[in-house]
């Protein structure tokens, strides 16, 4: 049985639908990330699980209890907010022990627990400091320690990293994931940063307009997006419109491309193909492998370890493709604008999204 | 595992209780505000449409009142005097505030204190001082060129003095919230100083100007002490109420005048309230504060103007203080403590000073606790959502109810023979309540602003840690908001010490407050003791303000470790 079960959860704010009959099931010990653009309902869903924004209808079951109508204080979770919400007038130790004080911890047990938690988040010995004396990343860790102090069954993280600078963000997300692995606490994190979601999640819940677009492992949502929204929101994607030529072959402009996923589609049907920039390969100019065509280089964007190349495929009106090549892969090859290149596409990488077309 | 399960079983019940308690307390504070704000006003409304025997009389009382000779004169006098005071005070205070906020003249903090000094005493101080300066034996009577100070001139001067700090506070706040980027843009576009003033400064302070005008107008039209002392035979609506109720014991007629007086004040309140709502949207979070740069001419002019105004304000206060220390102005200027030692004692009003001290202390303590707790319930608890808009309105409404009208409502409501709360009438308690209600709105605003400024997830975090919201209020919210709490306490104390209008109907001989006793002393021609009492009040208020300043300074220093920004 799943640890957290959400059934047909709906929530409206006035005329705005924040959650539209959302169903979701989360296993014990899982690290799940809610991902989506702002206003997609991810934070509302998290706050509904915490009981902070009560749903209009639907059910939430946690560890066998129907908690749908339980007040916040009755639910079993720890939470870290974007603002950390550390109590400014209390020392780090008092902040962390805030939830322990009413649980009859004696002084030495309390001190031991605080020390243990600070050890856990990698900040030993800062018990006496006040939040204002800490850096953003340190505050974030203290907030995490406070949320974990009471050993909750569920850890909720509401955009916990978005107030930090880029380097700190990358380091902390790794630490959070490591901590979660160590403690095994079921964790739900909300973020709008797809890279962050891909890096830490066991499963990603992609949301848009109050609905769940797809639930899957990072690999699944990236390699096999279930909807055009997911394909577009996670990573970059090229779109090619065409028509099924025969089983497993799609006509795009003058070219006929092999496409594994088009095998079950009937000839003549219009299809839209999705192609990741990194799935475009560079061939020798005279190479006439299947699924290859000529293209003119329009623009080259230098991205450090990669280059993004915007190109116009031969004889395809109004179509532009963006390819991404690592510097390693190019190995010094120059791609000046105007150059003609031959590019290929693996037939497994041309994706058709079910239900479209 | 079994224990864990039991804990989980008990938890919803406990957590439920915490939330329920907050909701019941919310109901309770709504009931209290209804009882002590709405009910008295409603009672006044009812009385206004009854005859003296208590039968329904429709608008007969209004008709009878409107036919009274001299009424048109009262209304007209009240209107034009208030308008004149507004036209004098608001520009004067604007220039003062502008110099304080937008120039680099030296001595700004001292000048600001001088500008706010009229708040330290009752409005009567001005009336007494102007009589001493320009009255029949006035030091500067020649300047009046034969015009008597008693009447409109005295009222206008005194009311301008008394309203100046109120306008100044609003306008300094309005000018403080300027977006420096707009000024940079204007400079970059090559706008002249004058054009920049017209296109950036004035529009930015527009809401503040309107708000200040409203406050000054409704203060003047409903103030009672000033026309009573310096008005001579000049008729105004506020004095009319007093005469109807105290002089002729005609409560029905008094209620009618009270309602008429409530109208302009309520109108001003509604206009101001709507303005405030719009003003909030005007300033974006990304605004960069404007910082003035030195400019010789502007700073020099500002310093000159502010020094003159501050000098005039201090001269008014100083005259009242001086009067209290000379034997008999202007004939015998020998210094004496006679007015303090014997004058107050002979008139039997020395107890009034202690009454006021007790009342002000109780108002500050109980009022601050009630107002802050109510604001906390409103901002930081959940549930009972139907009550919240009502409570917000109740908190804002006292701003639109003149003290005199509120006091009248209290007499009518609590003095009614069948009111079970009648026992409150003529007690110290009812005066404390009247003060808290009268000054509720700005205290509430201070509390709400402080509460909104702290992280809004504190309650969510403490609930997730299974800590009661009330405990978090005590351990976190209150300590963090302590500067605002102290500020509310100081404000309530000083106002309770100085107010006349709300209390003049509800005091009893054994609860006579100091500020009202000035009125009696003045009526008895005891101008020396009257000035002495006024001076005592001013000295007390000053002392409390000093204590407040010292205490909040120490507090900020002690809590600096956590209040400072980043290391």
PDB file of C-alpha atoms in Angstrom, chain A residues 47 51-53 63 65 70-79 81 83 85-90 94 98-99 101-103 130 132-134 136 139 146 150, chain B residues 1 5 8 11-13 15-16 382 455-468 471-473 475-477 479-480 561-567:
ATOM      1  CA  UNK A  47       0.154  22.896   0.988  1.00  0.00           C
ATOM      2  CA  UNK A  51      -3.219  21.021   5.515  1.00  0.00           C
ATOM      3  CA  UNK A  52      -2.168  24.661   5.034  1.00  0.00           C
ATOM      4  CA  UNK A  53      -4.563  25.185   2.112  1.00  0.00           C
ATOM      5  CA  UNK A  63      -0.019   5.958   6.233  1.00  0.00           C
ATOM      6  CA  UNK A  65      -5.210   7.508   7.932  1.00  0.00           C
ATOM      7  CA  UNK A  70      -7.234  16.966   9.893  1.00  0.00           C
ATOM      8  CA  UNK A  71      -5.853  20.273  11.108  1.00  0.00           C
ATOM      9  CA  UNK A  72      -2.229  21.069  10.259  1.00  0.00           C
ATOM     10  CA  UNK A  73      -0.965  20.311  13.742  1.00  0.00           C
ATOM     11  CA  UNK A  74      -2.447  16.828  13.666  1.00  0.00           C
ATOM     12  CA  UNK A  75      -0.623  15.762  10.519  1.00  0.00           C
ATOM     13  CA  UNK A  76       2.715  14.036  10.538  1.00  0.00           C
ATOM     14  CA  UNK A  77       5.161  16.082   8.474  1.00  0.00           C
ATOM     15  CA  UNK A  78       8.109  18.429   8.668  1.00  0.00           C
ATOM     16  CA  UNK A  79       8.342  21.357   6.292  1.00  0.00           C
ATOM     17  CA  UNK A  81       9.796  26.880   3.202  1.00  0.00           C
ATOM     18  CA  UNK A  83      11.925  31.697   3.173  1.00  0.00           C
ATOM     19  CA  UNK A  85      10.840  30.790   8.315  1.00  0.00           C
ATOM     20  CA  UNK A  86      13.504  30.462  10.995  1.00  0.00           C
ATOM     21  CA  UNK A  87      12.504  32.196  14.225  1.00  0.00           C
ATOM     22  CA  UNK A  88      14.826  35.222  14.247  1.00  0.00           C
ATOM     23  CA  UNK A  89      14.838  35.745  18.011  1.00  0.00           C
ATOM     24  CA  UNK A  90      15.752  32.171  18.857  1.00  0.00           C
ATOM     25  CA  UNK A  94      16.272  26.769  20.140  1.00  0.00           C
ATOM     26  CA  UNK A  98      11.314  24.093  18.943  1.00  0.00           C
ATOM     27  CA  UNK A  99       9.245  21.000  18.280  1.00  0.00           C
ATOM     28  CA  UNK A 101      10.197  21.241  23.898  1.00  0.00           C
ATOM     29  CA  UNK A 102       6.664  19.963  24.350  1.00  0.00           C
ATOM     30  CA  UNK A 103       7.711  16.343  24.138  1.00  0.00           C
ATOM     31  CA  UNK A 130      21.132  33.469  15.561  1.00  0.00           C
ATOM     32  CA  UNK A 132      20.660  36.477  10.979  1.00  0.00           C
ATOM     33  CA  UNK A 133      24.304  35.551  11.587  1.00  0.00           C
ATOM     34  CA  UNK A 134      24.182  32.653   9.126  1.00  0.00           C
ATOM     35  CA  UNK A 136      21.541  31.585   3.221  1.00  0.00           C
ATOM     36  CA  UNK A 139      19.928  28.931   7.272  1.00  0.00           C
ATOM     37  CA  UNK A 146      14.372  21.770  12.503  1.00  0.00           C
ATOM     38  CA  UNK A 150      10.691  15.439  15.424  1.00  0.00           C
TER      39      UNK A 150
ATOM     40  CA  UNK B   1       4.315   1.290  17.906  1.00  0.00           C
ATOM     41  CA  UNK B   5      -0.575   5.016  17.491  1.00  0.00           C
ATOM     42  CA  UNK B   8      -1.670   9.851  16.658  1.00  0.00           C
ATOM     43  CA  UNK B  11      -3.302  14.458  18.226  1.00  0.00           C
ATOM     44  CA  UNK B  12      -6.239  15.539  16.047  1.00  0.00           C
ATOM     45  CA  UNK B  13      -8.303  16.313  19.133  1.00  0.00           C
ATOM     46  CA  UNK B  15      -4.811  20.304  17.441  1.00  0.00           C
ATOM     47  CA  UNK B  16      -8.496  20.830  16.863  1.00  0.00           C
ATOM     48  CA  UNK B 382      -7.233  30.446  10.559  1.00  0.00           C
ATOM     49  CA  UNK B 455       7.587  35.666   7.921  1.00  0.00           C
ATOM     50  CA  UNK B 456       4.078  34.454   7.229  1.00  0.00           C
ATOM     51  CA  UNK B 457       4.991  30.789   7.627  1.00  0.00           C
ATOM     52  CA  UNK B 458       5.836  30.887  11.359  1.00  0.00           C
ATOM     53  CA  UNK B 459       2.412  29.530  12.249  1.00  0.00           C
ATOM     54  CA  UNK B 460       2.646  26.807   9.614  1.00  0.00           C
ATOM     55  CA  UNK B 461       6.068  25.758  10.885  1.00  0.00           C
ATOM     56  CA  UNK B 462       4.984  25.656  14.512  1.00  0.00           C
ATOM     57  CA  UNK B 463       1.856  23.683  13.606  1.00  0.00           C
ATOM     58  CA  UNK B 464       4.024  21.177  11.720  1.00  0.00           C
ATOM     59  CA  UNK B 465       6.169  20.877  14.858  1.00  0.00           C
ATOM     60  CA  UNK B 466       3.002  20.315  16.940  1.00  0.00           C
ATOM     61  CA  UNK B 467       3.530  23.495  18.919  1.00  0.00           C
ATOM     62  CA  UNK B 468       0.468  25.528  19.847  1.00  0.00           C
ATOM     63  CA  UNK B 471       2.999  29.422  22.375  1.00  0.00           C
ATOM     64  CA  UNK B 472       4.537  30.677  19.144  1.00  0.00           C
ATOM     65  CA  UNK B 473       2.847  34.022  19.701  1.00  0.00           C
ATOM     66  CA  UNK B 475       7.931  32.826  22.193  1.00  0.00           C
ATOM     67  CA  UNK B 476       8.426  34.324  18.740  1.00  0.00           C
ATOM     68  CA  UNK B 477       5.838  36.744  17.392  1.00  0.00           C
ATOM     69  CA  UNK B 479       9.388  39.335  20.962  1.00  0.00           C
ATOM     70  CA  UNK B 480       9.864  40.088  17.265  1.00  0.00           C
ATOM     71  CA  UNK B 561      22.420  39.959  17.753  1.00  0.00           C
ATOM     72  CA  UNK B 562      19.318  38.689  16.029  1.00  0.00           C
ATOM     73  CA  UNK B 563      17.824  41.896  14.651  1.00  0.00           C
ATOM     74  CA  UNK B 564      20.843  42.845  12.543  1.00  0.00           C
ATOM     75  CA  UNK B 565      20.782  41.886   8.908  1.00  0.00           C
ATOM     76  CA  UNK B 566      23.670  39.828   7.548  1.00  0.00           C
ATOM     77  CA  UNK B 567      27.040  39.560   9.335  1.00  0.00           C
TER      78      UNK B 567
END
